[in-house]
């Protein structure tokens, strides 16, 4: 895919994003303090717009088919410190401040499973609350 | 989606991954030393198997329609230190040691563009080589 060509113009983000055939873009949430990759999810245009306006990380839940403000039920809101986009426009990075569990399993990160070279998978991150 | 249920059994990874309708899984590459999120890409079963066996980050290039060992042409190989998988099995995290440019634009990370609250996009990471 060709690279995006940002011009610094207001509201250009939604035009630069390479939406998939479901109208979604991949999103990575990363904790600024620790650098931990917290979760991987998807956003639609409304979620991206809401994220920029509210500074609360907002996603599109494919299973529930609706907008999803992370922490709306758990209380573990992800405060947006920075939003970034990659060279070909198919992924956003939400850099956040997010105390507590980012994963619904009440673990710090959704990436709680380590894969060994033999293809076995081991859960090595604790439940924190 | 229901969570994956690892058992620590060799070769279970390929069965635990929730492949998309193209037979691919999302992959995030992260530098262990700095914590930088370097890139976002996709892998098929062959790429995942090769990554675990060779300890070189391997992806599936959707544009070229073939396996892609990162750095095979640029020389910027990503040495695998750890592979992780998230709670619902739709994303892998390659934790790597990867000197130099991870992005084909010769920038450290593909996430070289910052998004402002007004939706404007600004390239704020330098070309490094």
mmCIF file of C-alpha atoms in Angstrom:
data_model
loop_
_atom_site.group_PDB
_atom_site.id
_atom_site.type_symbol
_atom_site.label_atom_id
_atom_site.label_comp_id
_atom_site.label_asym_id
_atom_site.label_seq_id
_atom_site.Cartn_x
_atom_site.Cartn_y
_atom_site.Cartn_z
ATOM 1 C CA UNK A 1 0.000 0.000 0.000
ATOM 2 C CA UNK A 2 1.269 3.523 -0.726
ATOM 3 C CA UNK A 3 2.263 5.629 2.244
ATOM 4 C CA UNK A 4 -0.026 8.289 3.631
ATOM 5 C CA UNK A 5 0.940 11.908 2.906
ATOM 6 C CA UNK A 6 -0.002 14.123 5.852
ATOM 7 C CA UNK A 7 -0.188 17.879 5.222
ATOM 8 C CA UNK A 8 -0.891 19.143 8.755
ATOM 9 C CA UNK A 9 -4.423 20.193 7.805
ATOM 10 C CA UNK A 10 -7.192 20.025 10.423
ATOM 11 C CA UNK A 11 -9.538 17.021 10.123
ATOM 12 C CA UNK A 12 -7.322 15.221 7.624
ATOM 13 C CA UNK A 13 -6.946 12.125 9.802
ATOM 14 C CA UNK A 14 -10.187 10.457 8.754
ATOM 15 C CA UNK A 15 -9.202 10.836 5.087
ATOM 16 C CA UNK A 16 -5.670 9.529 5.661
ATOM 17 C CA UNK A 17 -6.738 6.371 7.500
ATOM 18 C CA UNK A 18 -6.906 3.251 5.332
ATOM 19 C CA UNK A 19 -10.178 1.816 6.622
ATOM 20 C CA UNK A 20 -10.680 -1.918 6.141
ATOM 21 C CA UNK A 21 -13.708 -3.336 4.348
ATOM 22 C CA UNK A 22 -15.685 -3.108 7.585
ATOM 23 C CA UNK A 23 -14.884 0.587 7.960
ATOM 24 C CA UNK A 24 -12.498 -0.089 10.834
ATOM 25 C CA UNK A 25 -8.875 0.696 11.624
ATOM 26 C CA UNK A 26 -6.624 -1.307 13.943
ATOM 27 C CA UNK A 27 -5.656 0.354 17.224
ATOM 28 C CA UNK A 28 -2.818 -0.432 19.629
ATOM 29 C CA UNK A 29 -3.014 1.016 23.148
ATOM 30 C CA UNK A 30 0.326 1.597 24.874
ATOM 31 C CA UNK A 31 1.031 2.828 28.390
ATOM 32 C CA UNK A 32 3.342 5.817 28.229
ATOM 33 C CA UNK A 33 4.920 5.277 31.621
ATOM 34 C CA UNK A 34 5.959 1.648 31.280
ATOM 35 C CA UNK A 35 5.842 1.235 27.507
ATOM 36 C CA UNK A 36 3.593 -1.802 27.986
ATOM 37 C CA UNK A 37 1.426 -2.706 25.022
ATOM 38 C CA UNK A 38 -1.925 -2.926 26.787
ATOM 39 C CA UNK A 39 -4.391 -4.089 24.155
ATOM 40 C CA UNK A 40 -5.263 -4.391 20.486
ATOM 41 C CA UNK A 41 -8.692 -3.392 19.221
ATOM 42 C CA UNK A 42 -10.527 -1.625 16.393
ATOM 43 C CA UNK A 43 -12.046 1.814 15.840
ATOM 44 C CA UNK A 44 -14.513 3.255 13.355
ATOM 45 C CA UNK A 45 -14.625 6.921 12.319
ATOM 46 C CA UNK A 46 -16.935 7.826 15.189
ATOM 47 C CA UNK A 47 -14.616 6.177 17.718
ATOM 48 C CA UNK A 48 -11.567 8.001 16.353
ATOM 49 C CA UNK A 49 -13.401 11.335 16.359
ATOM 50 C CA UNK A 50 -14.610 10.755 19.896
ATOM 51 C CA UNK A 51 -11.119 9.760 21.068
ATOM 52 C CA UNK A 52 -9.639 13.016 19.761
ATOM 53 C CA UNK A 53 -12.440 15.128 21.234
ATOM 54 C CA UNK A 54 -12.822 13.521 24.656
ATOM 55 C CA UNK A 55 -9.210 12.332 25.199
ATOM 56 C CA UNK A 56 -10.667 9.024 26.389
ATOM 57 C CA UNK A 57 -9.619 5.978 24.359
ATOM 58 C CA UNK A 58 -12.681 4.915 22.384
ATOM 59 C CA UNK A 59 -13.032 1.825 20.215
ATOM 60 C CA UNK A 60 -15.618 -0.008 18.148
ATOM 61 C CA UNK A 61 -16.653 -3.311 19.693
ATOM 62 C CA UNK A 62 -17.095 -5.820 16.888
ATOM 63 C CA UNK A 63 -18.816 -8.307 19.189
ATOM 64 C CA UNK A 64 -21.298 -5.759 20.539
ATOM 65 C CA UNK A 65 -21.545 -3.780 17.300
ATOM 66 C CA UNK A 66 -21.258 -0.417 19.024
ATOM 67 C CA UNK A 67 -18.964 2.345 20.225
ATOM 68 C CA UNK A 68 -16.996 1.392 23.305
ATOM 69 C CA UNK A 69 -15.370 3.869 25.679
ATOM 70 C CA UNK A 70 -12.700 1.755 27.354
ATOM 71 C CA UNK A 71 -13.437 1.662 31.096
ATOM 72 C CA UNK A 72 -17.067 2.775 30.801
ATOM 73 C CA UNK A 73 -18.064 -0.159 32.994
ATOM 74 C CA UNK A 74 -14.791 -1.200 34.674
ATOM 75 C CA UNK A 75 -13.761 2.344 35.523
ATOM 76 C CA UNK A 76 -10.330 1.763 33.967
ATOM 77 C CA UNK A 77 -10.517 4.731 31.598
ATOM 78 C CA UNK A 78 -7.536 5.193 29.261
ATOM 79 C CA UNK A 79 -6.575 8.877 29.198
ATOM 80 C CA UNK A 80 -5.183 9.794 25.787
ATOM 81 C CA UNK A 81 -1.745 11.440 25.912
ATOM 82 C CA UNK A 82 -0.975 11.096 22.221
ATOM 83 C CA UNK A 83 -2.460 9.565 19.080
ATOM 84 C CA UNK A 84 -0.130 8.390 16.304
ATOM 85 C CA UNK A 85 -0.653 6.784 12.898
ATOM 86 C CA UNK A 86 1.681 4.532 10.959
ATOM 87 C CA UNK A 87 3.258 5.019 7.548
ATOM 88 C CA UNK A 88 0.599 3.234 5.514
ATOM 89 C CA UNK A 89 -2.346 4.462 7.579
ATOM 90 C CA UNK A 90 -3.826 1.115 8.617
ATOM 91 C CA UNK A 91 -3.042 1.340 12.341
ATOM 92 C CA UNK A 92 -3.372 3.917 15.099
ATOM 93 C CA UNK A 93 -1.355 4.016 18.308
ATOM 94 C CA UNK A 94 -3.132 5.378 21.369
ATOM 95 C CA UNK A 95 -0.482 6.384 23.916
ATOM 96 C CA UNK A 96 -2.320 6.459 27.215
ATOM 97 C CA UNK A 97 -2.187 6.867 30.940
ATOM 98 C CA UNK A 98 -4.186 3.958 32.276
ATOM 99 C CA UNK A 99 -3.834 2.772 35.858
ATOM 100 C CA UNK A 100 -5.120 -0.677 36.721
ATOM 101 C CA UNK A 101 -6.289 -3.466 34.456
ATOM 102 C CA UNK A 102 -6.435 -2.849 30.703
ATOM 103 C CA UNK A 103 -7.705 -6.386 30.137
ATOM 104 C CA UNK A 104 -11.186 -7.614 31.014
ATOM 105 C CA UNK A 105 -9.416 -10.556 32.682
ATOM 106 C CA UNK A 106 -8.236 -7.971 35.236
ATOM 107 C CA UNK A 107 -4.666 -8.243 34.072
ATOM 108 C CA UNK A 108 -2.474 -5.260 33.331
ATOM 109 C CA UNK A 109 -2.256 -6.087 29.642
ATOM 110 C CA UNK A 110 -4.223 -8.303 27.277
ATOM 111 C CA UNK A 111 -0.893 -9.800 26.156
ATOM 112 C CA UNK A 112 -0.699 -11.989 29.232
ATOM 113 C CA UNK A 113 0.307 -15.185 27.426
ATOM 114 C CA UNK A 114 3.898 -16.068 26.530
ATOM 115 C CA UNK A 115 4.558 -18.338 23.545
ATOM 116 C CA UNK A 116 7.501 -20.724 23.771
ATOM 117 C CA UNK A 117 9.585 -21.847 20.797
ATOM 118 C CA UNK A 118 7.732 -25.197 20.799
ATOM 119 C CA UNK A 119 4.420 -23.390 20.247
ATOM 120 C CA UNK A 120 3.142 -23.914 23.782
ATOM 121 C CA UNK A 121 1.379 -20.972 25.435
ATOM 122 C CA UNK A 122 1.746 -19.967 29.087
ATOM 123 C CA UNK A 123 -0.125 -17.318 31.063
ATOM 124 C CA UNK A 124 2.576 -15.492 32.995
ATOM 125 C CA UNK A 125 0.918 -12.230 34.017
ATOM 126 C CA UNK A 126 -1.091 -12.046 37.223
ATOM 127 C CA UNK A 127 -4.604 -10.854 37.908
ATOM 128 C CA UNK A 128 -4.017 -7.521 39.608
ATOM 129 C CA UNK A 129 -7.308 -6.622 41.269
ATOM 130 C CA UNK B 1 -15.087 -13.380 21.290
ATOM 131 C CA UNK B 2 -14.387 -15.939 24.014
ATOM 132 C CA UNK B 3 -10.937 -15.935 25.528
ATOM 133 C CA UNK B 4 -8.321 -18.435 24.465
ATOM 134 C CA UNK B 5 -7.523 -21.222 26.943
ATOM 135 C CA UNK B 6 -3.830 -22.134 26.773
ATOM 136 C CA UNK B 7 -2.779 -25.473 28.267
ATOM 137 C CA UNK B 8 1.007 -25.289 27.847
ATOM 138 C CA UNK B 9 0.952 -28.021 25.201
ATOM 139 C CA UNK B 10 3.535 -27.951 22.372
ATOM 140 C CA UNK B 11 2.242 -26.673 19.029
ATOM 141 C CA UNK B 12 -1.014 -25.357 20.485
ATOM 142 C CA UNK B 13 -0.401 -21.792 19.295
ATOM 143 C CA UNK B 14 -1.707 -22.285 15.772
ATOM 144 C CA UNK B 15 -4.938 -23.725 17.163
ATOM 145 C CA UNK B 16 -5.366 -20.948 19.730
ATOM 146 C CA UNK B 17 -4.930 -18.094 17.229
ATOM 147 C CA UNK B 18 -8.195 -16.623 15.958
ATOM 148 C CA UNK B 19 -7.308 -16.287 12.283
ATOM 149 C CA UNK B 20 -9.255 -13.717 10.280
ATOM 150 C CA UNK B 21 -11.169 -14.652 7.126
ATOM 151 C CA UNK B 22 -7.941 -14.291 5.122
ATOM 152 C CA UNK B 23 -6.106 -16.736 7.394
ATOM 153 C CA UNK B 24 -4.062 -13.954 8.982
ATOM 154 C CA UNK B 25 -3.412 -12.708 12.502
ATOM 155 C CA UNK B 26 -2.412 -9.158 13.455
ATOM 156 C CA UNK B 27 1.140 -8.676 14.720
ATOM 157 C CA UNK B 28 2.668 -5.828 16.705
ATOM 158 C CA UNK B 29 6.475 -5.560 16.814
ATOM 159 C CA UNK B 30 7.911 -3.876 19.900
ATOM 160 C CA UNK B 31 11.532 -3.055 20.713
ATOM 161 C CA UNK B 32 12.416 -4.527 24.075
ATOM 162 C CA UNK B 33 15.070 -1.990 24.957
ATOM 163 C CA UNK B 34 13.110 1.200 24.378
ATOM 164 C CA UNK B 35 9.566 -0.124 24.444
ATOM 165 C CA UNK B 36 8.940 1.554 21.082
ATOM 166 C CA UNK B 37 6.116 0.102 19.042
ATOM 167 C CA UNK B 38 7.951 -0.395 15.761
ATOM 168 C CA UNK B 39 5.350 -1.641 13.310
ATOM 169 C CA UNK B 40 2.024 -3.329 12.738
ATOM 170 C CA UNK B 41 1.670 -6.127 10.201
ATOM 171 C CA UNK B 42 0.075 -9.520 9.577
ATOM 172 C CA UNK B 43 1.195 -13.143 9.736
ATOM 173 C CA UNK B 44 -0.167 -16.402 8.367
ATOM 174 C CA UNK B 45 0.463 -19.815 9.916
ATOM 175 C CA UNK B 46 3.671 -20.296 7.967
ATOM 176 C CA UNK B 47 5.008 -16.909 9.105
ATOM 177 C CA UNK B 48 4.228 -17.665 12.751
ATOM 178 C CA UNK B 49 5.841 -21.102 12.526
ATOM 179 C CA UNK B 50 8.911 -19.646 10.859
ATOM 180 C CA UNK B 51 9.172 -16.867 13.448
ATOM 181 C CA UNK B 52 9.229 -19.393 16.292
ATOM 182 C CA UNK B 53 11.736 -21.645 14.536
ATOM 183 C CA UNK B 54 14.164 -19.061 13.174
ATOM 184 C CA UNK B 55 13.767 -16.356 15.868
ATOM 185 C CA UNK B 56 13.595 -13.821 13.040
ATOM 186 C CA UNK B 57 10.364 -11.803 12.870
ATOM 187 C CA UNK B 58 8.463 -13.088 9.848
ATOM 188 C CA UNK B 59 5.234 -11.696 8.427
ATOM 189 C CA UNK B 60 2.888 -12.210 5.508
ATOM 190 C CA UNK B 61 2.988 -9.351 3.025
ATOM 191 C CA UNK B 62 -0.555 -8.727 1.823
ATOM 192 C CA UNK B 63 0.643 -6.495 -1.019
ATOM 193 C CA UNK B 64 3.201 -8.995 -2.283
ATOM 194 C CA UNK B 65 1.148 -12.068 -1.354
ATOM 195 C CA UNK B 66 4.083 -13.902 0.183
ATOM 196 C CA UNK B 67 6.087 -14.607 3.318
ATOM 197 C CA UNK B 68 8.250 -11.721 4.383
ATOM 198 C CA UNK B 69 11.268 -11.995 6.675
ATOM 199 C CA UNK B 70 11.607 -8.467 8.009
ATOM 200 C CA UNK B 71 14.996 -7.102 6.965
ATOM 201 C CA UNK B 72 15.588 -9.649 4.198
ATOM 202 C CA UNK B 73 16.416 -6.791 1.833
ATOM 203 C CA UNK B 74 17.157 -3.864 4.177
ATOM 204 C CA UNK B 75 19.303 -5.885 6.525
ATOM 205 C CA UNK B 76 17.287 -4.637 9.512
ATOM 206 C CA UNK B 77 16.435 -8.098 10.843
ATOM 207 C CA UNK B 78 14.221 -8.217 13.941
ATOM 208 C CA UNK B 79 15.635 -10.758 16.376
ATOM 209 C CA UNK B 80 12.799 -12.361 18.353
ATOM 210 C CA UNK B 81 13.251 -12.177 22.141
ATOM 211 C CA UNK B 82 9.694 -13.138 23.046
ATOM 212 C CA UNK B 83 6.390 -13.883 21.345
ATOM 213 C CA UNK B 84 3.144 -13.133 23.193
ATOM 214 C CA UNK B 85 -0.549 -13.540 22.379
ATOM 215 C CA UNK B 86 -3.506 -11.562 23.703
ATOM 216 C CA UNK B 87 -6.526 -12.744 25.645
ATOM 217 C CA UNK B 88 -8.828 -13.319 22.682
ATOM 218 C CA UNK B 89 -6.139 -14.663 20.368
ATOM 219 C CA UNK B 90 -6.482 -12.177 17.521
ATOM 220 C CA UNK B 91 -3.118 -10.442 17.959
ATOM 221 C CA UNK B 92 0.502 -11.459 18.502
ATOM 222 C CA UNK B 93 3.214 -9.320 20.048
ATOM 223 C CA UNK B 94 6.732 -9.853 18.741
ATOM 224 C CA UNK B 95 9.168 -8.455 21.309
ATOM 225 C CA UNK B 96 12.363 -7.880 19.368
ATOM 226 C CA UNK B 97 15.867 -6.552 19.302
ATOM 227 C CA UNK B 98 16.054 -4.509 16.134
ATOM 228 C CA UNK B 99 18.724 -1.903 15.593
ATOM 229 C CA UNK B 100 18.185 0.689 12.882
ATOM 230 C CA UNK B 101 15.086 1.451 10.872
ATOM 231 C CA UNK B 102 11.999 -0.699 11.351
ATOM 232 C CA UNK B 103 10.112 1.347 8.779
ATOM 233 C CA UNK B 104 10.740 1.232 5.026
ATOM 234 C CA UNK B 105 10.807 5.041 5.203
ATOM 235 C CA UNK B 106 14.079 4.564 7.111
ATOM 236 C CA UNK B 107 12.561 5.793 10.328
ATOM 237 C CA UNK B 108 12.918 4.033 13.654
ATOM 238 C CA UNK B 109 9.211 3.197 13.853
ATOM 239 C CA UNK B 110 6.370 3.141 11.355
ATOM 240 C CA UNK B 111 4.373 5.266 13.831
ATOM 241 C CA UNK B 112 6.189 8.402 12.767
ATOM 242 C CA UNK B 113 3.102 10.615 12.481
ATOM 243 C CA UNK B 114 1.539 12.459 15.419
ATOM 244 C CA UNK B 115 -2.182 13.282 15.330
ATOM 245 C CA UNK B 116 -3.299 16.538 16.944
ATOM 246 C CA UNK B 117 -6.674 17.067 18.609
ATOM 247 C CA UNK B 118 -7.900 18.935 15.510
ATOM 248 C CA UNK B 119 -7.287 15.852 13.361
ATOM 249 C CA UNK B 120 -4.182 17.224 11.650
ATOM 250 C CA UNK B 121 -1.267 14.838 11.172
ATOM 251 C CA UNK B 122 2.407 15.755 11.580
ATOM 252 C CA UNK B 123 5.513 13.687 10.829
ATOM 253 C CA UNK B 124 7.740 14.197 13.854
ATOM 254 C CA UNK B 125 10.210 11.323 13.655
ATOM 255 C CA UNK B 126 13.386 11.696 11.605
ATOM 256 C CA UNK B 127 14.855 9.541 8.906
ATOM 257 C CA UNK B 128 17.761 7.864 10.674
ATOM 258 C CA UNK B 129 19.960 6.462 7.946
#
